[in-house]
Coordinates of C-alpha atoms and ligand atoms in Angstrom, one line a residue:
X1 CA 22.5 -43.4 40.0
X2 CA 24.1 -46.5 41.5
X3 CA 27.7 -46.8 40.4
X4 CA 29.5 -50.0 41.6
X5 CA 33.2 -47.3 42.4
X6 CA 30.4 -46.0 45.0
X7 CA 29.2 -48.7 46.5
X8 CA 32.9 -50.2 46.7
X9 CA 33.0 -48.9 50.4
X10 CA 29.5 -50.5 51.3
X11 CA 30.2 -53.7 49.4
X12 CA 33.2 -55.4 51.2
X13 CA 35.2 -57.9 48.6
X14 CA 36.9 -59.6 51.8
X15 CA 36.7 -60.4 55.4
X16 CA 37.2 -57.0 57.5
X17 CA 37.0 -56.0 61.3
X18 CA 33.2 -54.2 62.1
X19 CA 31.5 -53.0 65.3
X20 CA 28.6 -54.8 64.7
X21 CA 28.1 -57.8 62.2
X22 CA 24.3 -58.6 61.5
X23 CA 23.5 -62.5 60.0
X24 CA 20.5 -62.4 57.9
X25 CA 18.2 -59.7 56.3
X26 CA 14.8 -60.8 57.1
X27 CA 12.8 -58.2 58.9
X28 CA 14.7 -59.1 62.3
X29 CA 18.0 -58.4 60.7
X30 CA 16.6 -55.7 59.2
X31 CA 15.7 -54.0 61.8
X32 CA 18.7 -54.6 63.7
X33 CA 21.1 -53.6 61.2
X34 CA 19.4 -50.3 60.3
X35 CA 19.5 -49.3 64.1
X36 CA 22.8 -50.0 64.9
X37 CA 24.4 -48.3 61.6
X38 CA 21.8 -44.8 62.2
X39 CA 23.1 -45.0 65.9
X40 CA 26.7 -44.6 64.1
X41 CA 28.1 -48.1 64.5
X42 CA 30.2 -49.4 61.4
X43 CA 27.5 -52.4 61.0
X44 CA 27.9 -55.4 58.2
X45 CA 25.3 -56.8 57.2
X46 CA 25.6 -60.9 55.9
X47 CA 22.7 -62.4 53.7
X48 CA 22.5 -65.7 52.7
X49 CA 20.3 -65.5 49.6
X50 CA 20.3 -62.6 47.0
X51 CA 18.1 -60.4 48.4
X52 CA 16.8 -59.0 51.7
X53 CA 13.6 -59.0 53.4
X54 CA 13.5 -63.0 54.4
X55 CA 10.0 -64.1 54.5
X56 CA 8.6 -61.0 53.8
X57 CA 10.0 -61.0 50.1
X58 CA 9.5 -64.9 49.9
X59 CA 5.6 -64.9 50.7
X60 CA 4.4 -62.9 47.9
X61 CA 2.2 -59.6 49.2
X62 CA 1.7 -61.6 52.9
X63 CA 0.6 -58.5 55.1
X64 CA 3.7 -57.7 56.5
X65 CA 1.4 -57.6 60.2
X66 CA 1.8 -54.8 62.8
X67 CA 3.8 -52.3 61.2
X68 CA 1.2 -49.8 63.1
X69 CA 0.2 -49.9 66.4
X70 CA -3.9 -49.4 66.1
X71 CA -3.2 -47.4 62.8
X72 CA -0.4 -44.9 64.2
X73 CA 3.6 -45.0 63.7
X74 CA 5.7 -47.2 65.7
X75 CA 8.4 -44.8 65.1
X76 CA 12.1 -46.0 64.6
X77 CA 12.5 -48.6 61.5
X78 CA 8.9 -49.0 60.7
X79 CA 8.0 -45.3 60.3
X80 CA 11.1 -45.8 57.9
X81 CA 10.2 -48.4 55.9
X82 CA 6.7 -47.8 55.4
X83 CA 7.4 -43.8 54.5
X84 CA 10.2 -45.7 52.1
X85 CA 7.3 -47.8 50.6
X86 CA 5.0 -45.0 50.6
X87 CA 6.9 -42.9 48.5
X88 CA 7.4 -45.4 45.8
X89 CA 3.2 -44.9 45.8
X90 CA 0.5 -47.7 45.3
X91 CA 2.5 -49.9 42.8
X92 CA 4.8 -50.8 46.2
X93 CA 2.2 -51.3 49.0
X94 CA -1.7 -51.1 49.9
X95 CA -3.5 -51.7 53.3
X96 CA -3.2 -55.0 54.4
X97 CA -6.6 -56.9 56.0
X98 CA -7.6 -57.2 59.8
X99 CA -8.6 -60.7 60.7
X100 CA -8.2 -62.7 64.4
X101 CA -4.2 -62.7 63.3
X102 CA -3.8 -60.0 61.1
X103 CA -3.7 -56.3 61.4
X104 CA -1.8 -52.9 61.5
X105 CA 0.0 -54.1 58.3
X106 CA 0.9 -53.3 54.4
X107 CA 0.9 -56.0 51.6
X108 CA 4.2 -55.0 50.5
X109 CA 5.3 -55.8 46.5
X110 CA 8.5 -58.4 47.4
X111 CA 10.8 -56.3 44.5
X112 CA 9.7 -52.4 46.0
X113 CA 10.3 -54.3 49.5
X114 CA 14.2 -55.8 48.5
X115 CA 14.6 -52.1 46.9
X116 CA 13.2 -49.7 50.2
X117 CA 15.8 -51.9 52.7
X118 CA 18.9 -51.5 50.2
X119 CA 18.2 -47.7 49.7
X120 CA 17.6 -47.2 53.6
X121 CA 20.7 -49.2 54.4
X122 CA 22.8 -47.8 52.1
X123 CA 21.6 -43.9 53.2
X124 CA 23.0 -45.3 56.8
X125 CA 26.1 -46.2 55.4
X126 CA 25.4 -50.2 56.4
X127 CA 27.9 -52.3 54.7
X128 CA 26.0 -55.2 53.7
X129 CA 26.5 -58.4 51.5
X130 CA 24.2 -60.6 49.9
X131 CA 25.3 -64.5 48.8
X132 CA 26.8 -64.8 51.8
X133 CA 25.8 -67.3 54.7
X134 CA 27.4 -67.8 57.9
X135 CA 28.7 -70.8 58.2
X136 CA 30.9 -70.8 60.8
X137 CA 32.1 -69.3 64.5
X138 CA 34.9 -68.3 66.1
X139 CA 34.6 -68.7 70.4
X140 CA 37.3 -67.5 72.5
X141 CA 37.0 -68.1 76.8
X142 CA 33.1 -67.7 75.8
X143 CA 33.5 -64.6 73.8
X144 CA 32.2 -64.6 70.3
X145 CA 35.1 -62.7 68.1
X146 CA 34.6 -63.7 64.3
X147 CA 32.3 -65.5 62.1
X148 CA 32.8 -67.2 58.8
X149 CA 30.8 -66.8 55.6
X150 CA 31.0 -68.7 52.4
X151 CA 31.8 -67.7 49.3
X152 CA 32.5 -69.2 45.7
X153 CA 36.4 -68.2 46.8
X154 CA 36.0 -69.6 49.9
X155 CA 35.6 -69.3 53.5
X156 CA 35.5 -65.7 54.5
X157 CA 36.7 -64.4 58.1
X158 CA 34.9 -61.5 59.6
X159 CA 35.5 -60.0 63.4
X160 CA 33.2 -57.5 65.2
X161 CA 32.4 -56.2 68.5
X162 CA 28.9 -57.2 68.7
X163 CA 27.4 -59.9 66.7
X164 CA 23.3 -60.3 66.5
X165 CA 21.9 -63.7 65.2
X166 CA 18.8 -63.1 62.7
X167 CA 19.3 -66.2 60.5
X168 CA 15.9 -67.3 61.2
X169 CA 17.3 -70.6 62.1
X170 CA 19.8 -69.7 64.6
X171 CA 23.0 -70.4 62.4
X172 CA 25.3 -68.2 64.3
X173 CA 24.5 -69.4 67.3
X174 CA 24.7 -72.9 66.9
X175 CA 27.6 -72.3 65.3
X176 CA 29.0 -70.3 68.5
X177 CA 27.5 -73.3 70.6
X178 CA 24.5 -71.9 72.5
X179 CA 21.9 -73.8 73.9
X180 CA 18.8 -74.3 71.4
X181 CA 15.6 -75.9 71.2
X182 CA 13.6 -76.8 68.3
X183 CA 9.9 -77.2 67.9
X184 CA 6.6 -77.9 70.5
X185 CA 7.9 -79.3 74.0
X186 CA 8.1 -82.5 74.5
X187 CA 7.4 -83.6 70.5
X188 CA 9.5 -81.1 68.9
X189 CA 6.8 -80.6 66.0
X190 CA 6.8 -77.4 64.4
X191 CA 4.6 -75.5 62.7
X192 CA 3.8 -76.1 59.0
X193 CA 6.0 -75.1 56.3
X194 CA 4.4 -72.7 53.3
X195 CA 5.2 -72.2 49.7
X196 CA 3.4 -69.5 49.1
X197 CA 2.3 -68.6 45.5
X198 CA 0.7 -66.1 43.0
X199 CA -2.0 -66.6 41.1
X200 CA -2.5 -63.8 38.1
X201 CA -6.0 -63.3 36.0
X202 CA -8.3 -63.3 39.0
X203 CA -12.0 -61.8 39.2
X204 CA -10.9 -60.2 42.8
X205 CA -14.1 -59.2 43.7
X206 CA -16.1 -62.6 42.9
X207 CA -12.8 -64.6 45.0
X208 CA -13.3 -62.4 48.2
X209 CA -16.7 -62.7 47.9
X210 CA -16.3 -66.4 47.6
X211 CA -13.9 -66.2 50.6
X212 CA -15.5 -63.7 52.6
X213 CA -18.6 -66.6 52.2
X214 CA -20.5 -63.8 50.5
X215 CA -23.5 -65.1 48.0
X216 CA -21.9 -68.9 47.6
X217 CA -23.0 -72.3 48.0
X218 CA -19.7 -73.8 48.3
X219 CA -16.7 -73.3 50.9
X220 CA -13.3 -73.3 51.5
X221 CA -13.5 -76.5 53.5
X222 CA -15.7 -78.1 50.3
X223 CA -12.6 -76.9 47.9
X224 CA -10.1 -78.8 50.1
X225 CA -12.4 -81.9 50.2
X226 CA -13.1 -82.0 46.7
X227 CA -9.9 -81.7 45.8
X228 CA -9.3 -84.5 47.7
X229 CA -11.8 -86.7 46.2
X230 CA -10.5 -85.9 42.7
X231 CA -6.6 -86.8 44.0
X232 CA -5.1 -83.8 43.8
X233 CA -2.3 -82.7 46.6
X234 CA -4.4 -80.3 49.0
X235 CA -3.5 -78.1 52.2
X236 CA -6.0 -78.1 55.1
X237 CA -6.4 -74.6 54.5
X238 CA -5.9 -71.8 51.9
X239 CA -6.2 -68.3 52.9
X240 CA -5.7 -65.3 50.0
X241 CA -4.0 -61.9 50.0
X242 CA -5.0 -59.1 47.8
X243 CA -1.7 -57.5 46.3
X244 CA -0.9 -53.9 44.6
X245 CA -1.3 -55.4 41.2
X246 CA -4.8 -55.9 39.7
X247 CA -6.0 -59.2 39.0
X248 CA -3.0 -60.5 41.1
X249 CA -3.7 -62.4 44.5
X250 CA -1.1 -64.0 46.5
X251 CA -2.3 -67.8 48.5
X252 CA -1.0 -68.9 51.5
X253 CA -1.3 -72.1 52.6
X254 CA -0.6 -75.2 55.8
X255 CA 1.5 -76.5 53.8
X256 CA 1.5 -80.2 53.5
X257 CA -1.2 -82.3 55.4
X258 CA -0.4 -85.4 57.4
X259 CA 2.5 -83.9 58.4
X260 CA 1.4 -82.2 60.9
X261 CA 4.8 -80.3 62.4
X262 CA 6.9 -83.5 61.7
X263 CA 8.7 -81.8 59.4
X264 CA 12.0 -80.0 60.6
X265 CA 13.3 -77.3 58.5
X266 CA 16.8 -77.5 59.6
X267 CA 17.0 -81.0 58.1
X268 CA 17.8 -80.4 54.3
X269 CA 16.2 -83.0 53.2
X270 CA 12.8 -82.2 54.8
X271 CA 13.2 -78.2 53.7
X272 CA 13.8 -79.9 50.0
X273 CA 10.7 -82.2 50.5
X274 CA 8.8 -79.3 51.7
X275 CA 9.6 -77.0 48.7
X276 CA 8.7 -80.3 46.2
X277 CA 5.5 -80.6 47.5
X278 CA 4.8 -77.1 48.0
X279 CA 5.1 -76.7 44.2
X280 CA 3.1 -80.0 43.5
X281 CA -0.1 -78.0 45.8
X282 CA 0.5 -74.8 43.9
X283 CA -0.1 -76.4 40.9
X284 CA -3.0 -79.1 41.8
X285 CA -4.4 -75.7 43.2
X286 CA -4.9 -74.1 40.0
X287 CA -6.0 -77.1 38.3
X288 CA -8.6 -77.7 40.9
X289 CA -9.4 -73.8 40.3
X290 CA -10.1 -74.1 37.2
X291 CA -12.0 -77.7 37.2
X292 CA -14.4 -77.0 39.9
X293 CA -14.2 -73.6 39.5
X294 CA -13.8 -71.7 42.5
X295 CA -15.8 -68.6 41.8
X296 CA -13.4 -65.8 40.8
X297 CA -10.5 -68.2 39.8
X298 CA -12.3 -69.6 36.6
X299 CA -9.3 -68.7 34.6
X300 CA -6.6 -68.1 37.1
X301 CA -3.1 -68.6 35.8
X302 CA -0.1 -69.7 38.3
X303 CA 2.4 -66.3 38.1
X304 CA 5.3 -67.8 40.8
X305 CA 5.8 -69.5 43.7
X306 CA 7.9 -68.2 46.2
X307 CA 11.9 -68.2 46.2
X308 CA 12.0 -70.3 48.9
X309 CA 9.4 -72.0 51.7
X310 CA 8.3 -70.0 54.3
X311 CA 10.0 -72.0 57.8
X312 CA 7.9 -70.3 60.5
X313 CA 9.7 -72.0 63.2
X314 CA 13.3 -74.0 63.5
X315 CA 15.7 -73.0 66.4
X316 CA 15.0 -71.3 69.5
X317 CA 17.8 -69.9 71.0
X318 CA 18.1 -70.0 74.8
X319 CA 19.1 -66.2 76.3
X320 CA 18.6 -65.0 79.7
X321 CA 15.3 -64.8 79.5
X322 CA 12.2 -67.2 77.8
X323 CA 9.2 -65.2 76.6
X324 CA 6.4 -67.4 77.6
X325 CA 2.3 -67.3 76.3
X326 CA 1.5 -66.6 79.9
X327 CA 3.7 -63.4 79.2
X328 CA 1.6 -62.8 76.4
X329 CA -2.0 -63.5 78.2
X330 CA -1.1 -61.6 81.1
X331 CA 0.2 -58.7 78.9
X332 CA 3.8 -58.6 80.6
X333 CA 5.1 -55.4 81.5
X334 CA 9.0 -55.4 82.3
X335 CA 11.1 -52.6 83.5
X336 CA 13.7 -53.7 81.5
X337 CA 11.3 -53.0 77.8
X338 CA 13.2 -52.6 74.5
X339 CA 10.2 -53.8 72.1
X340 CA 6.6 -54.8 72.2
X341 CA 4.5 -57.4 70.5
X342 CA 0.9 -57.4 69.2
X343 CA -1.4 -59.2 67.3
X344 CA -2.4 -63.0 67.9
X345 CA -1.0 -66.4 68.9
X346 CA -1.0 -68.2 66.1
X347 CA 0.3 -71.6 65.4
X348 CA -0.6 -71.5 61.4
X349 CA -2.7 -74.6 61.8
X350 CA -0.4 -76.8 63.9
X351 CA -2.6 -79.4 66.3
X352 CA -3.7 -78.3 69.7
X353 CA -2.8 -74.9 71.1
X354 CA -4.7 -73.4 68.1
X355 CA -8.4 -73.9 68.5
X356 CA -7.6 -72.2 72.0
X357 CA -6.4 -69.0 70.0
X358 CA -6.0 -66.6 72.8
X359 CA -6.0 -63.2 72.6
X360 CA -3.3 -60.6 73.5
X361 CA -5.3 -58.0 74.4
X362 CA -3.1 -55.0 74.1
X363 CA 0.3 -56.3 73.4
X364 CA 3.1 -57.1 76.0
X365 CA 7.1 -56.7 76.9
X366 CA 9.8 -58.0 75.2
X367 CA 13.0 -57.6 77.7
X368 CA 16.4 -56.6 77.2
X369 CA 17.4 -59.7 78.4
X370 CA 15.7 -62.0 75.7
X371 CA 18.5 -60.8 73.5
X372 CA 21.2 -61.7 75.2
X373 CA 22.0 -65.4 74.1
X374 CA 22.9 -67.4 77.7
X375 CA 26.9 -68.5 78.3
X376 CA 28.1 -66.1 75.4
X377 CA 29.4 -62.8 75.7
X378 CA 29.5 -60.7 72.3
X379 CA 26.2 -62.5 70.8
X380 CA 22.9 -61.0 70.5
X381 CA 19.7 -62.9 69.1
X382 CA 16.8 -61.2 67.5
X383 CA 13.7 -62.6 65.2
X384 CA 12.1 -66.2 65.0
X385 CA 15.3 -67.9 66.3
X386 CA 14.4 -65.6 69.6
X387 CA 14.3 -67.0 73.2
X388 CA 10.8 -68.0 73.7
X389 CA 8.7 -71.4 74.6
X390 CA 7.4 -72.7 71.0
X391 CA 3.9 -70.7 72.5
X392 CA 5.8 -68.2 73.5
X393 CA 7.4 -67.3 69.7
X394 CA 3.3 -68.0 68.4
X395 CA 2.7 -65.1 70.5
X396 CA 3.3 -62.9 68.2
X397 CA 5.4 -63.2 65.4
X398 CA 4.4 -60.8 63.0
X399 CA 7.1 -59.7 60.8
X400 CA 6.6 -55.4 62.2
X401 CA 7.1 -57.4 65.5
X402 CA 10.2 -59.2 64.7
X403 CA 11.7 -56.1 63.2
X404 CA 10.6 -54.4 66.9
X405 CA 12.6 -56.7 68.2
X406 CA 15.8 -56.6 65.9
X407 CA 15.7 -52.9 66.4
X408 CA 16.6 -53.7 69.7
X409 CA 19.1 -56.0 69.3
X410 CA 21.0 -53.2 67.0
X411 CA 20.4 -50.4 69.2
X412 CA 22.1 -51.9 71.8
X413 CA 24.6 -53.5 69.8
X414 CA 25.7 -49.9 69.0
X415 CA 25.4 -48.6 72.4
X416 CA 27.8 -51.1 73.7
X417 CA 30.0 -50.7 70.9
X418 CA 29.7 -46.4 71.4
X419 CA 30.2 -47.4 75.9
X420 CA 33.1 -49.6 75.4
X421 CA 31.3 -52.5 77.0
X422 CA 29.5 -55.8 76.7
X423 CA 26.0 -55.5 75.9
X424 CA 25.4 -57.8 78.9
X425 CA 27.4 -55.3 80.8
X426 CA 24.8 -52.2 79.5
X427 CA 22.2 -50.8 82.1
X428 CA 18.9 -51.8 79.5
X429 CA 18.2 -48.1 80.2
X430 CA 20.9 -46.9 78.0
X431 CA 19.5 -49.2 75.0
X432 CA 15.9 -47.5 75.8
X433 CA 17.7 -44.0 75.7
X434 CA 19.2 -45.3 72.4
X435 CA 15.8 -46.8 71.6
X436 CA 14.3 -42.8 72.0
X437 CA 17.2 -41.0 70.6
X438 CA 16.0 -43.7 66.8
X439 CA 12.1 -42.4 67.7
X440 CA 11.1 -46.1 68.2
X441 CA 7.7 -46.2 69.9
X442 CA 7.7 -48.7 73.0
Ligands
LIG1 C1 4.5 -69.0 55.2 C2 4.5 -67.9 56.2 C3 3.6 -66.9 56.3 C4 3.6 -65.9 57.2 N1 2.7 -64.9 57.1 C5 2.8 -63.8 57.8 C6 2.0 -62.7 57.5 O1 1.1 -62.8 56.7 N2 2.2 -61.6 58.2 C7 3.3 -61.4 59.1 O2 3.5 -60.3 59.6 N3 4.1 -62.5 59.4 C8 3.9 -63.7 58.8 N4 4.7 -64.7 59.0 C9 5.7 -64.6 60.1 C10 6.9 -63.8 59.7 O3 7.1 -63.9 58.3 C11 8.2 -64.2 60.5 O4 7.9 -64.4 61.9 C12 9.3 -63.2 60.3 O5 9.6 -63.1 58.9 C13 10.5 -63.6 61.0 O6 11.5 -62.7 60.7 P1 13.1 -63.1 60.8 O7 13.8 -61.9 60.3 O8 13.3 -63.5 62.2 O9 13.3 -64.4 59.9 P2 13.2 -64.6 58.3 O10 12.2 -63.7 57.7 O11 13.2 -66.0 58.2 O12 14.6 -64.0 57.8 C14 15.8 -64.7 58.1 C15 16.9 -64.3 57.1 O13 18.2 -64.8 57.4 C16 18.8 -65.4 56.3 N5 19.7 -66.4 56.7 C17 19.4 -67.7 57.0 N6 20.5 -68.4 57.4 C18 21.5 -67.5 57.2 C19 22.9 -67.6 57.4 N7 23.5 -68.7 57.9 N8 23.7 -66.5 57.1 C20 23.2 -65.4 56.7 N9 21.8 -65.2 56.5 C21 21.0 -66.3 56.7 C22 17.6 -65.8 55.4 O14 17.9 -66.0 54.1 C23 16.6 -64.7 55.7 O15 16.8 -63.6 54.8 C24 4.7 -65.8 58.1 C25 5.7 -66.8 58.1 C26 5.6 -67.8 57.2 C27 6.7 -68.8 57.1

């Protein structure tokens, strides 16, 4: 039973003092702040929006990609969340698909997914706060020592130890004044932003047949050309996910064409834009659906699109170290290991760079020292707004990957808080000891 006298010591009404203060509860943040607070630090965890699992609650039943490693427990948070899921039985998740980007994952039901992370949290005694961005930073002689959230009462003041940046767009740290980049170099283009939606009354098996190019005359490439022809707003691609309710599929999408990465999700005016026109191709979509029809969505019926577009790339914060696609080709093995990467490099459809689609054979290295945000002592940096080259975050960015790498970022958050030091101060094998002691597989 949840009673709010209960959760009054996980649910702080003011500013406080923490030893380690987590922004954002996508799967980075996550990650992170599950570690640190199983590893016995007093964590706080700040979301912006209402609820957590960032992207992977906003896409609708997208595989949340390399959970697994080739089908076997990665240990740590993901053997958490996914037993979590599993218990909650096939209403919360199913196996996701294998194609050249995805694999090892779960189409996860976004509500089961906002409940598993609370309930884990909460069992780790995380202190954690929703409708509440970080606005603001605090820098003392290049030590990070409080940030700011905002509230309907106001500006909030928080201080901790250790601070770890998963807001996706690198708030915190811009805030704190690191260095970032944004976007491809030398154009700054990005890759597209996706409102993702869900489409209810679908014949499943005549759609994948349809998009498996089983038994039909006509493509996916024919539907967006059509569509075309007839006016309607169309993406240059369309991909769909099966999800754990019948007759339910969830569509992803390029977002909007012509743009081609020239839209920058940290303008708000280009995020608004983006989430105008993502609902304008949701609904042409089902229009065209229904006009043409595409075989299995004869009578489909839009169900929702997502809470908010899906911004696969925006800053890139600069740490001690860049993760670079030649790390990925080469499959880069560092002494200094506190998470791994699988999967593909994948740009979502973004010009050039794609159609060479490399592959990363068996995964690579993510070091220690990509989490240690360059000039700043106090601030770690975990997720998409990671130190890598633009190539170098395509590499990939799967969300199991992403909560890898927050894992990291809270386990040595916690260690440093538990030594009494920096965490650019720790030896990186005392975060891979902490790593072992939360049974994360590296
Ligand atoms: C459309 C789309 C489709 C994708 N498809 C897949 C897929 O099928 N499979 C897969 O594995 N990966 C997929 N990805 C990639 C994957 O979702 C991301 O790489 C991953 O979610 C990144 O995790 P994150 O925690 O770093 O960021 P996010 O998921 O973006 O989470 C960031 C969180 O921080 C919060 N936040 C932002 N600003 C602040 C602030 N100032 N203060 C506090 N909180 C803040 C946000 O509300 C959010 O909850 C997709 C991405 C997109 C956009």
């Amino acid at each position: 039973m949840l009673h709010r006298g209960d959760m009054r010591a996980l649910l702080p009404e003011d500013g406080g003092d923490y030893d380690v203060l987590v922004a954002g509860a996508g799967p980075a943040g996550f990650g992170a702040a599950l570690a640190a607070s199983r590893l016995g630090a007093r964590t706080l965890l700040l979301e912006a929006r209402g609820f957590p699992g960032g992207i992977a609650a906003t896409s609708l039943w997208m595989p949340m990609n390399r959970l697994f490693k080739d089908g076997t427990s990665r240990g740590g948070v993901h053997e958490l969340l996914v037993r979590r899921l599993q218990r909650f039985g096939p209403a919360a998740c199913r196996p996701g698909k294998v194609t050249w980007t995805d694999g090892d994952g779960l189409h996860v039901h976004p509500e089961y997914l906002k409940e598993a992370m609370l309930e884990l949290l909460e069992e780790a005694r995380c202190s954690y706060r929703l409708y509440s961005p970080v606005v603001d930073a605090e820098v003392e002689e290049g030590t990070l020592r409080a940030v700011y959230a905002a509230t309907p009462e106001g500006r909030q003041r928080f201080t901790a130890r250790v601070f770890i940046d998963c807001t996706g767009d690198g708030a915190l740290s811009f805030a704190a004044g690191a260095k970032t980049a944004v976007g491809r170099e030398g154009d700054g283009r990005t890759m597209p932003i996706t409102l993702g939606f869900a489409l209810g009354n679908v014949d499943e098996e005549r759609l994948f047949a349809f998009y498996d190019q089983k038994n039909t005359e006509l493509s996916l490439s024919d539907v967006v050309d059509r569509g075309r022809e007839k006016g309607y707003l169309m993406s240059n691609w369309y991909s769909f996910d099966r999800t754990t309710v019948p007759g339910v599929v969830s569509v992803n999408n390029g977002g909007l064409p012509g743009e081609d990465g020239a839209l920058n999700a940290l303008h708000p005016a280009d995020r608004t834009f983006a989430h105008r026109a993502g609902l304008r191709l949701a609904l042409d979509f089902v229009q065209l659906a229904h006009e043409l029809p595409i075989p299995g969505l004869e009578h489909c019926a839009l169900l929702e699109t997502g809470a908010s577009v899906g911004v696969r790339e925006t800053r890139r914060v600069r740490c001690d170290y860049v993760v670079t696609l030649e790390d990925a080709k080469n499959g880069a093995r560092f002494p200094d290991v506190v998470a791994r990467r699988y999967g593909a490099v994948d740009q979502a459809g973004l010009s050039d760079g794609e159609g060479e689609r490399p592959a990363m054979q068996s995964g690579y290295d993510f070091p220690y020292r990509a989490l240690l945000v360059s000039g700043l002592e106090g601030l770690l940096v975990a997720g998409r707004c990671g130190s890598y080259t633009h190539m170098g975050l395509a590499a990939g960015k799967s969300m199991g990957n992403m909560m890898a790498i927050g894992q990291a970022a809270g386990a040595a958050a916690a260690c440093a808080c538990a030594l009494e030091r920096t965490p650019r101060a720790l030896h990186y094998k005392e975060v891979q000891i902490a790593l072992t002691v939360l049974g994360a597989v590296l």
